[in-house]
């Protein structure tokens, strides 16, 4: 009986430790998502200087994710997409041309979409939106379209192509 209780206790501790580590990683990934939204919102409102400031925060947040706690398959996806996000963030931060910033943001968006779908970490509903004119997609925290690729020229151009419910 003691062996069984001991085994149950060990399994409970191990499961709790994994869940706790996973939830800490999820919290960090949700902070990345919030930072991403800040970049999207800056571009959607044509604020290129703010986009530079916010994309630096995004890079900091992606670096802060404790990815070592992720299962091997998810870790591989995270590492690949994080490298793209960091590279495209550096491109965006290094440009004062809003068209170039938006092109870099497109790469960030596709990496974020792939990461979110693979790791399923979102604590709130996320809307994948698509602009047919830009032929590009992005994530939004709201169902209403806020187009980061055209900003004020076509703020509400696009549609919701997918809804990702919170986990």
PDB file of N, CA and C in Angstrom, residues 17-67:
ATOM      1  N   UNK A  17       4.449  19.580 -11.637  1.00  0.00           N
ATOM      2  CA  UNK A  17       5.644  20.310 -12.067  1.00  0.00           C
ATOM      3  C   UNK A  17       5.585  20.575 -13.572  1.00  0.00           C
ATOM      4  N   UNK A  18       5.189  19.570 -14.362  1.00  0.00           N
ATOM      5  CA  UNK A  18       5.092  19.758 -15.807  1.00  0.00           C
ATOM      6  C   UNK A  18       4.016  20.779 -16.142  1.00  0.00           C
ATOM      7  N   UNK A  19       2.863  20.685 -15.504  1.00  0.00           N
ATOM      8  CA  UNK A  19       1.768  21.621 -15.753  1.00  0.00           C
ATOM      9  C   UNK A  19       2.184  23.032 -15.382  1.00  0.00           C
ATOM     10  N   UNK A  20       2.867  23.180 -14.256  1.00  0.00           N
ATOM     11  CA  UNK A  20       3.315  24.492 -13.820  1.00  0.00           C
ATOM     12  C   UNK A  20       4.310  25.077 -14.821  1.00  0.00           C
ATOM     13  N   UNK A  21       5.262  24.246 -15.268  1.00  0.00           N
ATOM     14  CA  UNK A  21       6.246  24.705 -16.248  1.00  0.00           C
ATOM     15  C   UNK A  21       5.555  25.086 -17.546  1.00  0.00           C
ATOM     16  N   UNK A  22       4.604  24.267 -17.946  1.00  0.00           N
ATOM     17  CA  UNK A  22       3.870  24.541 -19.172  1.00  0.00           C
ATOM     18  C   UNK A  22       3.080  25.837 -19.041  1.00  0.00           C
ATOM     19  N   UNK A  23       2.454  26.059 -17.886  1.00  0.00           N
ATOM     20  CA  UNK A  23       1.657  27.269 -17.727  1.00  0.00           C
ATOM     21  C   UNK A  23       2.554  28.509 -17.693  1.00  0.00           C
ATOM     22  N   UNK A  24       3.771  28.403 -17.119  1.00  0.00           N
ATOM     23  CA  UNK A  24       4.702  29.527 -17.140  1.00  0.00           C
ATOM     24  C   UNK A  24       5.107  29.838 -18.584  1.00  0.00           C
ATOM     25  N   UNK A  25       5.316  28.806 -19.381  1.00  0.00           N
ATOM     26  CA  UNK A  25       5.651  28.993 -20.793  1.00  0.00           C
ATOM     27  C   UNK A  25       4.465  29.621 -21.524  1.00  0.00           C
ATOM     28  N   UNK A  26       3.252  29.143 -21.221  1.00  0.00           N
ATOM     29  CA  UNK A  26       2.055  29.719 -21.840  1.00  0.00           C
ATOM     30  C   UNK A  26       1.904  31.197 -21.489  1.00  0.00           C
ATOM     31  N   UNK A  27       2.185  31.556 -20.243  1.00  0.00           N
ATOM     32  CA  UNK A  27       2.115  32.962 -19.827  1.00  0.00           C
ATOM     33  C   UNK A  27       3.097  33.785 -20.653  1.00  0.00           C
ATOM     34  N   UNK A  28       4.319  33.300 -20.798  1.00  0.00           N
ATOM     35  CA  UNK A  28       5.332  34.009 -21.583  1.00  0.00           C
ATOM     36  C   UNK A  28       4.918  34.121 -23.047  1.00  0.00           C
ATOM     37  N   UNK A  29       4.345  33.054 -23.589  1.00  0.00           N
ATOM     38  CA  UNK A  29       3.891  33.089 -24.988  1.00  0.00           C
ATOM     39  C   UNK A  29       2.719  34.052 -25.168  1.00  0.00           C
ATOM     40  N   UNK A  30       1.848  34.153 -24.177  1.00  0.00           N
ATOM     41  CA  UNK A  30       0.755  35.122 -24.256  1.00  0.00           C
ATOM     42  C   UNK A  30       1.287  36.557 -24.175  1.00  0.00           C
ATOM     43  N   UNK A  31       2.393  36.758 -23.476  1.00  0.00           N
ATOM     44  CA  UNK A  31       3.028  38.078 -23.463  1.00  0.00           C
ATOM     45  C   UNK A  31       3.615  38.402 -24.834  1.00  0.00           C
ATOM     46  N   UNK A  32       4.142  37.396 -25.515  1.00  0.00           N
ATOM     47  CA  UNK A  32       4.614  37.573 -26.895  1.00  0.00           C
ATOM     48  C   UNK A  32       3.437  37.984 -27.781  1.00  0.00           C
ATOM     49  N   UNK A  33       2.316  37.297 -27.618  1.00  0.00           N
ATOM     50  CA  UNK A  33       1.130  37.592 -28.415  1.00  0.00           C
ATOM     51  C   UNK A  33       0.651  39.027 -28.174  1.00  0.00           C
ATOM     52  N   UNK A  34       0.645  39.464 -26.933  1.00  0.00           N
ATOM     53  CA  UNK A  34       0.247  40.840 -26.613  1.00  0.00           C
ATOM     54  C   UNK A  34       1.206  41.843 -27.261  1.00  0.00           C
ATOM     55  N   UNK A  35       2.494  41.557 -27.207  1.00  0.00           N
ATOM     56  CA  UNK A  35       3.485  42.437 -27.842  1.00  0.00           C
ATOM     57  C   UNK A  35       3.278  42.468 -29.360  1.00  0.00           C
ATOM     58  N   UNK A  36       2.938  41.316 -29.929  1.00  0.00           N
ATOM     59  CA  UNK A  36       2.633  41.247 -31.366  1.00  0.00           C
ATOM     60  C   UNK A  36       1.448  42.151 -31.697  1.00  0.00           C
ATOM     61  N   UNK A  37       0.387  42.074 -30.884  1.00  0.00           N
ATOM     62  CA  UNK A  37      -0.790  42.923 -31.113  1.00  0.00           C
ATOM     63  C   UNK A  37      -0.404  44.401 -31.088  1.00  0.00           C
ATOM     64  N   UNK A  38       0.511  44.770 -30.198  1.00  0.00           N
ATOM     65  CA  UNK A  38       0.942  46.164 -30.111  1.00  0.00           C
ATOM     66  C   UNK A  38       1.603  46.620 -31.416  1.00  0.00           C
ATOM     67  N   UNK A  39       2.394  45.755 -32.018  1.00  0.00           N
ATOM     68  CA  UNK A  39       3.026  46.080 -33.309  1.00  0.00           C
ATOM     69  C   UNK A  39       1.937  46.192 -34.378  1.00  0.00           C
ATOM     70  N   UNK A  40       1.034  45.228 -34.386  1.00  0.00           N
ATOM     71  CA  UNK A  40      -0.072  45.237 -35.370  1.00  0.00           C
ATOM     72  C   UNK A  40      -0.886  46.513 -35.245  1.00  0.00           C
ATOM     73  N   UNK A  41      -1.209  46.901 -34.017  1.00  0.00           N
ATOM     74  CA  UNK A  41      -2.016  48.101 -33.798  1.00  0.00           C
ATOM     75  C   UNK A  41      -1.284  49.368 -34.230  1.00  0.00           C
ATOM     76  N   UNK A  42       0.025  49.418 -34.013  1.00  0.00           N
ATOM     77  CA  UNK A  42       0.809  50.581 -34.456  1.00  0.00           C
ATOM     78  C   UNK A  42       0.783  50.698 -35.981  1.00  0.00           C
ATOM     79  N   UNK A  43       0.965  49.577 -36.671  1.00  0.00           N
ATOM     80  CA  UNK A  43       0.945  49.608 -38.134  1.00  0.00           C
ATOM     81  C   UNK A  43      -0.452  49.897 -38.678  1.00  0.00           C
ATOM     82  N   UNK A  44      -1.467  49.367 -38.025  1.00  0.00           N
ATOM     83  CA  UNK A  44      -2.847  49.596 -38.470  1.00  0.00           C
ATOM     84  C   UNK A  44      -3.240  51.072 -38.348  1.00  0.00           C
ATOM     85  N   UNK A  45      -2.580  51.785 -37.436  1.00  0.00           N
ATOM     86  CA  UNK A  45      -2.874  53.210 -37.245  1.00  0.00           C
ATOM     87  C   UNK A  45      -1.762  54.095 -37.833  1.00  0.00           C
ATOM     88  N   UNK A  46      -0.940  53.515 -38.704  1.00  0.00           N
ATOM     89  CA  UNK A  46       0.101  54.243 -39.446  1.00  0.00           C
ATOM     90  C   UNK A  46       1.169  54.880 -38.558  1.00  0.00           C
ATOM     91  N   UNK A  47       1.435  54.299 -37.405  1.00  0.00           N
ATOM     92  CA  UNK A  47       2.420  54.860 -36.471  1.00  0.00           C
ATOM     93  C   UNK A  47       3.734  54.078 -36.586  1.00  0.00           C
ATOM     94  N   UNK A  48       4.539  54.459 -37.587  1.00  0.00           N
ATOM     95  CA  UNK A  48       5.767  53.708 -37.870  1.00  0.00           C
ATOM     96  C   UNK A  48       6.794  53.812 -36.753  1.00  0.00           C
ATOM     97  N   UNK A  49       6.893  54.954 -36.074  1.00  0.00           N
ATOM     98  CA  UNK A  49       7.846  55.084 -34.964  1.00  0.00           C
ATOM     99  C   UNK A  49       7.427  54.213 -33.779  1.00  0.00           C
ATOM    100  N   UNK A  50       6.127  54.168 -33.520  1.00  0.00           N
ATOM    101  CA  UNK A  50       5.608  53.321 -32.449  1.00  0.00           C
ATOM    102  C   UNK A  50       5.826  51.842 -32.791  1.00  0.00           C
ATOM    103  N   UNK A  51       5.672  51.501 -34.067  1.00  0.00           N
ATOM    104  CA  UNK A  51       5.894  50.118 -34.505  1.00  0.00           C
ATOM    105  C   UNK A  51       7.334  49.688 -34.202  1.00  0.00           C
ATOM    106  N   UNK A  52       8.283  50.592 -34.413  1.00  0.00           N
ATOM    107  CA  UNK A  52       9.693  50.290 -34.116  1.00  0.00           C
ATOM    108  C   UNK A  52       9.865  50.027 -32.624  1.00  0.00           C
ATOM    109  N   UNK A  53       9.283  50.886 -31.816  1.00  0.00           N
ATOM    110  CA  UNK A  53       9.366  50.736 -30.355  1.00  0.00           C
ATOM    111  C   UNK A  53       8.735  49.416 -29.903  1.00  0.00           C
ATOM    112  N   UNK A  54       7.556  49.120 -30.433  1.00  0.00           N
ATOM    113  CA  UNK A  54       6.816  47.922 -30.022  1.00  0.00           C
ATOM    114  C   UNK A  54       7.457  46.629 -30.520  1.00  0.00           C
ATOM    115  N   UNK A  55       8.084  46.658 -31.695  1.00  0.00           N
ATOM    116  CA  UNK A  55       8.702  45.427 -32.195  1.00  0.00           C
ATOM    117  C   UNK A  55       9.943  45.078 -31.380  1.00  0.00           C
ATOM    118  N   UNK A  56      10.573  46.064 -30.785  1.00  0.00           N
ATOM    119  CA  UNK A  56      11.702  45.787 -29.886  1.00  0.00           C
ATOM    120  C   UNK A  56      11.208  45.060 -28.634  1.00  0.00           C
ATOM    121  N   UNK A  57      10.036  45.440 -28.154  1.00  0.00           N
ATOM    122  CA  UNK A  57       9.426  44.743 -27.015  1.00  0.00           C
ATOM    123  C   UNK A  57       9.099  43.300 -27.419  1.00  0.00           C
ATOM    124  N   UNK A  58       8.572  43.130 -28.620  1.00  0.00           N
ATOM    125  CA  UNK A  58       8.253  41.793 -29.126  1.00  0.00           C
ATOM    126  C   UNK A  58       9.506  40.909 -29.131  1.00  0.00           C
ATOM    127  N   UNK A  59      10.617  41.439 -29.599  1.00  0.00           N
ATOM    128  CA  UNK A  59      11.868  40.665 -29.614  1.00  0.00           C
ATOM    129  C   UNK A  59      12.299  40.282 -28.201  1.00  0.00           C
ATOM    130  N   UNK A  60      12.171  41.210 -27.285  1.00  0.00           N
ATOM    131  CA  UNK A  60      12.519  40.939 -25.889  1.00  0.00           C
ATOM    132  C   UNK A  60      11.633  39.835 -25.320  1.00  0.00           C
ATOM    133  N   UNK A  61      10.348  39.903 -25.613  1.00  0.00           N
ATOM    134  CA  UNK A  61       9.402  38.897 -25.103  1.00  0.00           C
ATOM    135  C   UNK A  61       9.672  37.512 -25.695  1.00  0.00           C
ATOM    136  N   UNK A  62      10.001  37.452 -26.971  1.00  0.00           N
ATOM    137  CA  UNK A  62      10.256  36.147 -27.593  1.00  0.00           C
ATOM    138  C   UNK A  62      11.529  35.533 -26.999  1.00  0.00           C
ATOM    139  N   UNK A  63      12.501  36.375 -26.681  1.00  0.00           N
ATOM    140  CA  UNK A  63      13.738  35.885 -26.050  1.00  0.00           C
ATOM    141  C   UNK A  63      13.500  35.399 -24.628  1.00  0.00           C
ATOM    142  N   UNK A  64      12.456  35.900 -23.975  1.00  0.00           N
ATOM    143  CA  UNK A  64      12.181  35.559 -22.575  1.00  0.00           C
ATOM    144  C   UNK A  64      11.408  34.248 -22.406  1.00  0.00           C
ATOM    145  N   UNK A  65      10.925  33.671 -23.494  1.00  0.00           N
ATOM    146  CA  UNK A  65      10.152  32.422 -23.398  1.00  0.00           C
ATOM    147  C   UNK A  65      11.073  31.282 -22.983  1.00  0.00           C
ATOM    148  N   UNK A  66      10.674  30.568 -21.924  1.00  0.00           N
ATOM    149  CA  UNK A  66      11.432  29.408 -21.455  1.00  0.00           C
ATOM    150  C   UNK A  66      11.043  28.200 -22.316  1.00  0.00           C
ATOM    151  N   UNK A  67      11.601  28.155 -23.495  1.00  0.00           N
ATOM    152  CA  UNK A  67      11.231  27.139 -24.489  1.00  0.00           C
ATOM    153  C   UNK A  67      11.746  25.752 -24.155  1.00  0.00           C
TER     154      UNK A  67
END
